[in-house]
Amino acid sequence: MTDYKIDNDVAKSNILPAFSITVNDSNTTALYSDADIQAELIKVIQQDGDITVFDRQAGLYERLTIKENIAFYHKWFGCQTPIPEILVMFKLQKCADTRLSKSSSSEIARVYYAKDYMVGARPCVFQEPIHGVDILTIHTFIEMLKALMEDGVPVLVLVSNMEHALLLGDVAYRLEEKGLHKIEIESEELDATKTEPSTSPSIANLFKIPAKIDDKVILFDPPEIDYIESQDGKSNIVINDESFAMDSTLSEIEKKLEFYGFYRCHRSYIVNLQKVREIITWSKNTYSLRIDNKSQSTIPLSRTKIQDIQEIFNLK
């Protein structure tokens, strides 16, 4: 087994806590942190010349076509995989003759993925790899992670989005000032007895969900809410990319919201089923729900919940 270890003590950084993390080639490791901590972490990682941090900032040639960019780096890195296979692998065959300056942001991201892949087998760190890209491109990156794993390449993915950490990581951690903490990837049954979600309309008492903004309390109608997420032990209501803190835990609010068409789709998420636009299958055991809101948010769907969702939407 190939692995690499990242060690940090307070002498190296005043922002990062003391921590140690080992990344191996048997799974993809995701690390969730805010932008400041992520920037400091990259400085620590780059002190080791054997580890490359890949981002989507520079290194491509806008005047060249996508295929010409691929051919340049294919020769530069001495990649043994034929160029046509690289184009197919990264879903670039249909836009191969497009100049990079005329390509979409998602197409450019896939060119970066291809460039990173052609570097060859060595420990890799990817910074915000799927930020702002389309579903096809996310699929492509996930497939690349599988290929790197098959090649025995240890991979660490740095993200500032919890959903991305849960989607990309076989193992996930949260890094904050207090230290490094493991994130539960798979949802477990929270109660000894499982209750089936209600699929028929129910008459309920007037019910609003309170949230806090500074010293004010705002009351939200359930249909307004896209989803509710839990991070660091705190729950937040999400409405069109805006997040509002609430006092209740997910377990406390879950039963009340079932009457309004909400469902606990993951340990850390309760989703408004009326807002679900798409069920995405990333791999055999990895799923997401796409929400019909301004940013078309995707939230994790536990593999233990996929059957429930299929039954709720009559997909079987």
mmCIF file of C-alpha atoms in Angstrom:
data_model
loop_
_atom_site.group_PDB
_atom_site.id
_atom_site.type_symbol
_atom_site.label_atom_id
_atom_site.label_comp_id
_atom_site.label_asym_id
_atom_site.label_seq_id
_atom_site.Cartn_x
_atom_site.Cartn_y
_atom_site.Cartn_z
ATOM 1 C CA MET A 1 0.000 0.000 0.000
ATOM 2 C CA THR A 2 1.268 3.444 -0.934
ATOM 3 C CA ASP A 3 0.543 6.310 1.412
ATOM 4 C CA TYR A 4 1.772 9.722 2.446
ATOM 5 C CA LYS A 5 1.481 11.556 5.691
ATOM 6 C CA ILE A 6 0.895 15.257 6.346
ATOM 7 C CA ASP A 7 2.107 16.471 9.719
ATOM 8 C CA ASN A 8 1.684 19.974 11.063
ATOM 9 C CA ASP A 9 2.741 21.472 14.350
ATOM 10 C CA VAL A 10 2.156 24.996 15.602
ATOM 11 C CA ALA A 11 5.711 25.925 14.671
ATOM 12 C CA LYS A 12 4.846 25.617 10.973
ATOM 13 C CA SER A 13 1.661 27.696 11.038
ATOM 14 C CA ASN A 14 -0.066 30.002 13.480
ATOM 15 C CA ILE A 15 -3.436 29.391 11.806
ATOM 16 C CA LEU A 16 -3.476 25.614 11.469
ATOM 17 C CA PRO A 17 -3.835 23.425 14.542
ATOM 18 C CA ALA A 18 -1.384 20.635 15.235
ATOM 19 C CA PHE A 19 -2.602 17.564 13.314
ATOM 20 C CA SER A 20 -1.527 14.530 11.348
ATOM 21 C CA ILE A 21 -3.330 12.825 8.483
ATOM 22 C CA THR A 22 -2.325 9.788 6.427
ATOM 23 C CA VAL A 23 -3.617 9.405 2.872
ATOM 24 C CA ASN A 24 -3.365 6.006 1.206
ATOM 25 C CA ASP A 25 -4.175 4.502 -2.173
ATOM 26 C CA SER A 26 -7.075 2.340 -0.972
ATOM 27 C CA ASN A 27 -9.548 5.247 -0.897
ATOM 28 C CA THR A 28 -9.966 8.925 -1.695
ATOM 29 C CA THR A 29 -9.580 11.221 1.311
ATOM 30 C CA ALA A 30 -11.576 14.474 1.404
ATOM 31 C CA LEU A 31 -10.726 17.317 3.754
ATOM 32 C CA TYR A 32 -13.322 20.015 4.421
ATOM 33 C CA SER A 33 -12.177 23.405 5.748
ATOM 34 C CA ASP A 34 -12.727 27.118 5.229
ATOM 35 C CA ALA A 35 -10.699 29.096 2.687
ATOM 36 C CA ASP A 36 -8.146 30.509 5.147
ATOM 37 C CA ILE A 37 -7.294 27.148 6.687
ATOM 38 C CA GLN A 38 -7.208 25.560 3.246
ATOM 39 C CA ALA A 39 -4.682 28.157 2.028
ATOM 40 C CA GLU A 40 -2.431 27.525 5.026
ATOM 41 C CA LEU A 41 -2.721 23.780 4.574
ATOM 42 C CA ILE A 42 -1.581 24.066 0.962
ATOM 43 C CA LYS A 43 1.537 25.931 2.109
ATOM 44 C CA VAL A 44 2.349 23.058 4.461
ATOM 45 C CA ILE A 45 1.721 20.461 1.749
ATOM 46 C CA GLN A 46 3.892 22.286 -0.789
ATOM 47 C CA GLN A 47 6.858 22.082 1.562
ATOM 48 C CA ASP A 48 7.050 18.456 0.440
ATOM 49 C CA GLY A 49 8.247 18.467 -3.157
ATOM 50 C CA ASP A 50 6.883 14.968 -3.785
ATOM 51 C CA ILE A 51 3.265 16.126 -3.471
ATOM 52 C CA THR A 52 1.609 18.138 -6.229
ATOM 53 C CA VAL A 53 -1.368 20.408 -5.518
ATOM 54 C CA PHE A 54 -3.653 20.637 -8.549
ATOM 55 C CA ASP A 55 -6.032 23.555 -9.036
ATOM 56 C CA ARG A 56 -7.661 25.182 -12.072
ATOM 57 C CA GLN A 57 -5.710 28.432 -12.079
ATOM 58 C CA ALA A 58 -3.005 28.294 -14.746
ATOM 59 C CA GLY A 59 -1.040 26.114 -17.128
ATOM 60 C CA LEU A 60 -3.288 25.858 -20.194
ATOM 61 C CA TYR A 61 -2.967 27.695 -23.497
ATOM 62 C CA GLU A 62 -6.050 29.652 -24.544
ATOM 63 C CA ARG A 63 -4.985 30.061 -28.185
ATOM 64 C CA LEU A 64 -4.663 26.309 -28.659
ATOM 65 C CA THR A 65 -7.559 23.917 -29.151
ATOM 66 C CA ILE A 66 -8.495 21.445 -26.456
ATOM 67 C CA LYS A 67 -6.845 18.622 -28.411
ATOM 68 C CA GLU A 68 -3.674 20.672 -28.913
ATOM 69 C CA ASN A 69 -3.494 21.359 -25.156
ATOM 70 C CA ILE A 70 -3.910 17.658 -24.459
ATOM 71 C CA ALA A 71 -1.243 16.744 -27.058
ATOM 72 C CA PHE A 72 1.229 19.252 -25.586
ATOM 73 C CA TYR A 73 0.969 17.905 -22.038
ATOM 74 C CA HIS A 74 0.738 14.317 -23.286
ATOM 75 C CA LYS A 75 4.230 14.712 -24.776
ATOM 76 C CA TRP A 76 5.505 16.869 -21.891
ATOM 77 C CA PHE A 77 4.654 14.281 -19.226
ATOM 78 C CA GLY A 78 5.421 11.251 -21.387
ATOM 79 C CA CYS A 79 1.933 9.842 -20.891
ATOM 80 C CA GLN A 80 1.530 6.291 -22.211
ATOM 81 C CA THR A 81 -2.274 6.429 -22.618
ATOM 82 C CA PRO A 82 -3.110 7.292 -26.265
ATOM 83 C CA ILE A 83 -4.492 10.800 -26.835
ATOM 84 C CA PRO A 84 -7.831 9.521 -28.286
ATOM 85 C CA GLU A 85 -8.380 7.536 -25.077
ATOM 86 C CA ILE A 86 -7.606 10.610 -22.965
ATOM 87 C CA LEU A 87 -10.161 12.648 -24.936
ATOM 88 C CA VAL A 88 -12.828 9.984 -24.432
ATOM 89 C CA MET A 89 -11.972 9.441 -20.774
ATOM 90 C CA PHE A 90 -12.438 13.138 -20.019
ATOM 91 C CA LYS A 91 -15.472 13.634 -22.308
ATOM 92 C CA LEU A 92 -13.559 15.984 -24.612
ATOM 93 C CA GLN A 93 -13.879 14.199 -27.954
ATOM 94 C CA LYS A 94 -16.844 16.298 -29.129
ATOM 95 C CA CYS A 95 -15.140 19.614 -28.339
ATOM 96 C CA ALA A 96 -11.567 18.591 -29.161
ATOM 97 C CA ASP A 97 -11.213 21.132 -31.983
ATOM 98 C CA THR A 98 -12.589 24.066 -29.977
ATOM 99 C CA ARG A 99 -10.113 26.718 -28.920
ATOM 100 C CA LEU A 100 -9.740 26.856 -25.180
ATOM 101 C CA SER A 101 -10.725 30.545 -25.208
ATOM 102 C CA LYS A 102 -14.102 29.532 -26.690
ATOM 103 C CA SER A 103 -14.710 26.588 -24.363
ATOM 104 C CA SER A 104 -17.109 26.476 -21.427
ATOM 105 C CA SER A 105 -15.841 26.546 -17.854
ATOM 106 C CA SER A 106 -16.795 22.881 -17.413
ATOM 107 C CA GLU A 107 -14.933 21.852 -20.570
ATOM 108 C CA ILE A 108 -11.870 23.742 -19.344
ATOM 109 C CA ALA A 109 -12.141 21.964 -15.985
ATOM 110 C CA ARG A 110 -12.074 18.600 -17.783
ATOM 111 C CA VAL A 111 -8.939 19.683 -19.675
ATOM 112 C CA TYR A 112 -7.335 20.424 -16.308
ATOM 113 C CA TYR A 113 -8.368 16.986 -15.066
ATOM 114 C CA ALA A 114 -6.777 15.399 -18.138
ATOM 115 C CA LYS A 115 -3.583 17.403 -17.636
ATOM 116 C CA ASP A 116 -3.429 16.394 -13.971
ATOM 117 C CA TYR A 117 -4.032 12.738 -14.827
ATOM 118 C CA MET A 118 -1.249 12.698 -17.438
ATOM 119 C CA VAL A 119 1.322 13.823 -14.857
ATOM 120 C CA GLY A 120 1.562 10.175 -13.815
ATOM 121 C CA ALA A 121 1.365 8.164 -10.622
ATOM 122 C CA ARG A 122 2.376 10.170 -7.555
ATOM 123 C CA PRO A 123 0.539 11.466 -4.494
ATOM 124 C CA CYS A 124 -2.027 14.041 -5.634
ATOM 125 C CA VAL A 125 -3.869 16.856 -3.888
ATOM 126 C CA PHE A 126 -6.825 18.453 -5.689
ATOM 127 C CA GLN A 127 -8.057 21.874 -4.570
ATOM 128 C CA GLU A 128 -11.785 22.592 -5.129
ATOM 129 C CA PRO A 129 -11.937 20.247 -8.167
ATOM 130 C CA ILE A 130 -15.717 20.349 -8.791
ATOM 131 C CA HIS A 131 -16.555 23.904 -7.769
ATOM 132 C CA GLY A 132 -18.858 25.513 -10.333
ATOM 133 C CA VAL A 133 -18.919 22.675 -12.874
ATOM 134 C CA ASP A 134 -21.770 20.729 -14.463
ATOM 135 C CA ILE A 135 -22.933 17.180 -13.717
ATOM 136 C CA LEU A 136 -21.026 15.626 -16.631
ATOM 137 C CA THR A 137 -17.812 17.152 -15.312
ATOM 138 C CA ILE A 138 -18.448 15.942 -11.762
ATOM 139 C CA HIS A 139 -19.025 12.439 -13.154
ATOM 140 C CA THR A 140 -15.766 12.738 -15.076
ATOM 141 C CA PHE A 141 -13.793 13.720 -11.994
ATOM 142 C CA ILE A 142 -15.260 10.853 -9.970
ATOM 143 C CA GLU A 143 -14.270 8.437 -12.742
ATOM 144 C CA MET A 144 -10.751 9.886 -12.698
ATOM 145 C CA LEU A 145 -10.546 9.277 -8.950
ATOM 146 C CA LYS A 146 -11.402 5.612 -9.592
ATOM 147 C CA ALA A 147 -8.683 5.394 -12.248
ATOM 148 C CA LEU A 148 -6.105 6.951 -9.933
ATOM 149 C CA MET A 149 -7.060 4.505 -7.189
ATOM 150 C CA GLU A 150 -6.592 1.594 -9.621
ATOM 151 C CA ASP A 151 -3.150 3.000 -10.452
ATOM 152 C CA GLY A 152 -2.240 3.065 -6.758
ATOM 153 C CA VAL A 153 -2.186 6.857 -6.444
ATOM 154 C CA PRO A 154 -3.006 8.327 -3.005
ATOM 155 C CA VAL A 155 -5.433 11.247 -3.421
ATOM 156 C CA LEU A 156 -6.425 14.060 -1.078
ATOM 157 C CA VAL A 157 -9.267 16.399 -2.095
ATOM 158 C CA LEU A 158 -9.509 19.830 -0.443
ATOM 159 C CA VAL A 159 -12.974 21.406 -0.416
ATOM 160 C CA SER A 160 -14.812 24.217 1.343
ATOM 161 C CA ASN A 161 -18.197 22.601 0.680
ATOM 162 C CA MET A 162 -19.424 19.817 2.972
ATOM 163 C CA GLU A 163 -21.529 18.284 0.185
ATOM 164 C CA HIS A 164 -18.442 17.938 -2.005
ATOM 165 C CA ALA A 165 -16.531 16.280 0.837
ATOM 166 C CA LEU A 166 -19.306 13.708 1.295
ATOM 167 C CA LEU A 167 -19.581 13.132 -2.448
ATOM 168 C CA LEU A 168 -15.898 12.763 -3.302
ATOM 169 C CA GLY A 169 -14.398 11.224 -0.196
ATOM 170 C CA ASP A 170 -14.410 7.567 0.765
ATOM 171 C CA VAL A 171 -12.951 8.971 3.984
ATOM 172 C CA ALA A 172 -13.676 12.580 4.993
ATOM 173 C CA TYR A 173 -12.345 14.939 7.638
ATOM 174 C CA ARG A 174 -13.108 18.448 8.853
ATOM 175 C CA LEU A 175 -10.122 20.659 9.669
ATOM 176 C CA GLU A 176 -10.725 23.680 11.877
ATOM 177 C CA GLU A 177 -8.896 25.683 14.506
ATOM 178 C CA LYS A 178 -9.843 23.118 17.162
ATOM 179 C CA GLY A 179 -8.244 20.297 15.238
ATOM 180 C CA LEU A 180 -8.919 17.486 12.760
ATOM 181 C CA HIS A 181 -12.207 15.569 13.049
ATOM 182 C CA LYS A 182 -13.508 12.622 11.047
ATOM 183 C CA ILE A 183 -16.829 13.104 9.238
ATOM 184 C CA GLU A 184 -19.336 10.278 9.121
ATOM 185 C CA ILE A 185 -19.772 9.351 5.451
ATOM 186 C CA GLU A 186 -22.591 6.830 5.605
ATOM 187 C CA SER A 187 -25.919 7.440 7.271
ATOM 188 C CA GLU A 188 -26.915 4.927 9.918
ATOM 189 C CA GLU A 189 -30.400 4.210 11.128
ATOM 190 C CA LEU A 190 -31.035 6.784 13.842
ATOM 191 C CA ASP A 191 -33.871 4.960 15.573
ATOM 192 C CA ALA A 192 -34.339 1.318 16.531
ATOM 193 C CA THR A 193 -37.723 1.341 14.784
ATOM 194 C CA LYS A 194 -37.890 2.850 11.328
ATOM 195 C CA THR A 195 -41.020 4.710 10.359
ATOM 196 C CA GLU A 196 -42.095 4.905 6.765
ATOM 197 C CA PRO A 197 -42.260 8.447 5.356
ATOM 198 C CA SER A 198 -45.749 9.720 4.777
ATOM 199 C CA THR A 199 -46.652 10.063 1.100
ATOM 200 C CA SER A 200 -50.252 11.197 1.540
ATOM 201 C CA PRO A 201 -51.439 14.704 2.461
ATOM 202 C CA SER A 202 -51.988 15.280 6.182
ATOM 203 C CA ILE A 203 -53.772 18.012 8.042
ATOM 204 C CA ALA A 204 -51.385 19.606 10.536
ATOM 205 C CA ASN A 205 -51.536 22.492 12.931
ATOM 206 C CA LEU A 206 -50.067 25.822 11.955
ATOM 207 C CA PHE A 207 -46.363 25.251 12.028
ATOM 208 C CA LYS A 208 -43.400 27.494 11.337
ATOM 209 C CA ILE A 209 -39.707 26.861 11.848
ATOM 210 C CA PRO A 210 -37.789 29.494 13.838
ATOM 211 C CA ALA A 211 -34.287 30.624 12.863
ATOM 212 C CA LYS A 212 -31.991 33.288 14.234
ATOM 213 C CA ILE A 213 -30.348 36.260 12.550
ATOM 214 C CA ASP A 214 -28.371 38.290 15.042
ATOM 215 C CA ASP A 215 -30.876 39.121 17.799
ATOM 216 C CA LYS A 216 -33.947 38.480 15.627
ATOM 217 C CA VAL A 217 -36.048 35.353 15.283
ATOM 218 C CA ILE A 218 -37.467 34.681 11.809
ATOM 219 C CA LEU A 219 -40.320 32.217 11.226
ATOM 220 C CA PHE A 220 -40.220 30.189 7.997
ATOM 221 C CA ASP A 221 -43.054 28.270 6.374
ATOM 222 C CA PRO A 222 -41.891 24.698 5.581
ATOM 223 C CA PRO A 223 -42.610 25.000 1.811
ATOM 224 C CA GLU A 224 -40.070 27.847 1.627
ATOM 225 C CA ILE A 225 -37.221 25.616 2.774
ATOM 226 C CA ASP A 226 -34.949 23.783 0.311
ATOM 227 C CA TYR A 227 -33.243 21.616 2.900
ATOM 228 C CA ILE A 228 -31.838 21.605 6.422
ATOM 229 C CA GLU A 229 -28.240 20.617 7.062
ATOM 230 C CA SER A 230 -26.221 19.854 10.159
ATOM 231 C CA GLN A 231 -22.581 20.878 10.471
ATOM 232 C CA ASP A 232 -20.407 20.856 13.566
ATOM 233 C CA GLY A 233 -23.434 19.902 15.650
ATOM 234 C CA LYS A 234 -25.433 22.945 14.501
ATOM 235 C CA SER A 235 -28.444 22.918 12.184
ATOM 236 C CA ASN A 236 -29.050 25.426 9.407
ATOM 237 C CA ILE A 237 -32.067 26.112 7.220
ATOM 238 C CA VAL A 238 -31.082 26.645 3.572
ATOM 239 C CA ILE A 239 -33.278 28.728 1.259
ATOM 240 C CA ASN A 240 -31.916 29.754 -2.144
ATOM 241 C CA ASP A 241 -28.260 29.598 -1.023
ATOM 242 C CA GLU A 242 -28.956 31.568 2.161
ATOM 243 C CA SER A 243 -28.325 29.795 5.446
ATOM 244 C CA PHE A 244 -30.147 30.506 8.723
ATOM 245 C CA ALA A 245 -29.157 29.023 12.090
ATOM 246 C CA MET A 246 -31.735 27.134 14.114
ATOM 247 C CA ASP A 247 -31.712 25.752 17.656
ATOM 248 C CA SER A 248 -33.327 22.385 16.948
ATOM 249 C CA THR A 249 -31.313 19.324 15.952
ATOM 250 C CA LEU A 250 -32.200 17.340 12.847
ATOM 251 C CA SER A 251 -33.606 14.534 14.967
ATOM 252 C CA GLU A 252 -35.873 16.966 16.841
ATOM 253 C CA ILE A 253 -37.276 18.576 13.696
ATOM 254 C CA GLU A 254 -37.420 15.471 11.478
ATOM 255 C CA LYS A 255 -40.737 14.037 12.718
ATOM 256 C CA LYS A 256 -42.513 17.406 12.612
ATOM 257 C CA LEU A 257 -41.443 18.025 9.012
ATOM 258 C CA GLU A 258 -42.575 14.624 7.677
ATOM 259 C CA PHE A 259 -46.121 16.014 7.493
ATOM 260 C CA TYR A 260 -44.874 18.688 5.080
ATOM 261 C CA GLY A 261 -43.097 16.367 2.646
ATOM 262 C CA PHE A 262 -39.598 16.427 4.141
ATOM 263 C CA TYR A 263 -37.324 13.386 4.327
ATOM 264 C CA ARG A 264 -34.093 12.554 6.195
ATOM 265 C CA CYS A 265 -32.000 11.603 3.167
ATOM 266 C CA HIS A 266 -28.658 11.531 4.981
ATOM 267 C CA ARG A 267 -27.308 11.707 8.515
ATOM 268 C CA SER A 268 -26.625 15.418 7.996
ATOM 269 C CA TYR A 269 -29.528 16.441 5.718
ATOM 270 C CA ILE A 270 -33.316 16.731 5.665
ATOM 271 C CA VAL A 271 -34.668 17.589 2.223
ATOM 272 C CA ASN A 272 -37.927 19.141 1.041
ATOM 273 C CA LEU A 273 -39.120 16.457 -1.388
ATOM 274 C CA GLN A 274 -41.213 18.999 -3.296
ATOM 275 C CA LYS A 275 -37.963 20.750 -4.249
ATOM 276 C CA VAL A 276 -36.228 17.621 -5.581
ATOM 277 C CA ARG A 277 -35.732 17.899 -9.332
ATOM 278 C CA GLU A 278 -33.340 15.031 -10.040
ATOM 279 C CA ILE A 279 -31.836 11.896 -8.490
ATOM 280 C CA ILE A 280 -28.202 11.602 -9.551
ATOM 281 C CA THR A 281 -26.291 8.319 -9.544
ATOM 282 C CA TRP A 282 -22.576 9.092 -9.407
ATOM 283 C CA SER A 283 -21.483 5.488 -8.907
ATOM 284 C CA LYS A 284 -22.919 2.191 -7.660
ATOM 285 C CA ASN A 285 -23.115 3.391 -4.063
ATOM 286 C CA THR A 286 -22.974 7.185 -4.387
ATOM 287 C CA TYR A 287 -26.089 9.302 -4.944
ATOM 288 C CA SER A 288 -27.230 12.918 -4.703
ATOM 289 C CA LEU A 289 -30.487 14.828 -4.921
ATOM 290 C CA ARG A 290 -30.570 17.945 -7.092
ATOM 291 C CA ILE A 291 -32.721 20.728 -5.660
ATOM 292 C CA ASP A 292 -34.801 23.051 -7.806
ATOM 293 C CA ASN A 293 -33.424 26.323 -6.460
ATOM 294 C CA LYS A 294 -31.342 29.224 -7.747
ATOM 295 C CA SER A 295 -28.019 27.357 -7.658
ATOM 296 C CA GLN A 296 -29.421 23.888 -8.452
ATOM 297 C CA SER A 297 -27.886 22.581 -5.221
ATOM 298 C CA THR A 298 -26.955 18.917 -4.844
ATOM 299 C CA ILE A 299 -27.150 17.213 -1.461
ATOM 300 C CA PRO A 300 -26.003 13.707 -0.514
ATOM 301 C CA LEU A 301 -28.405 10.787 -0.563
ATOM 302 C CA SER A 302 -27.324 7.888 1.626
ATOM 303 C CA ARG A 303 -27.142 4.557 -0.148
ATOM 304 C CA THR A 304 -29.372 3.124 2.605
ATOM 305 C CA LYS A 305 -32.076 5.644 1.620
ATOM 306 C CA ILE A 306 -32.145 5.187 -2.157
ATOM 307 C CA GLN A 307 -34.880 2.510 -1.970
ATOM 308 C CA ASP A 308 -37.108 4.804 0.116
ATOM 309 C CA ILE A 309 -36.683 7.634 -2.376
ATOM 310 C CA GLN A 310 -37.515 5.354 -5.298
ATOM 311 C CA GLU A 311 -40.691 4.217 -3.539
ATOM 312 C CA ILE A 312 -41.697 7.778 -2.591
ATOM 313 C CA PHE A 313 -41.455 8.904 -6.224
ATOM 314 C CA ASN A 314 -42.942 5.647 -7.568
ATOM 315 C CA LEU A 315 -39.769 4.819 -9.501
ATOM 316 C CA LYS A 316 -40.024 1.058 -8.980
#
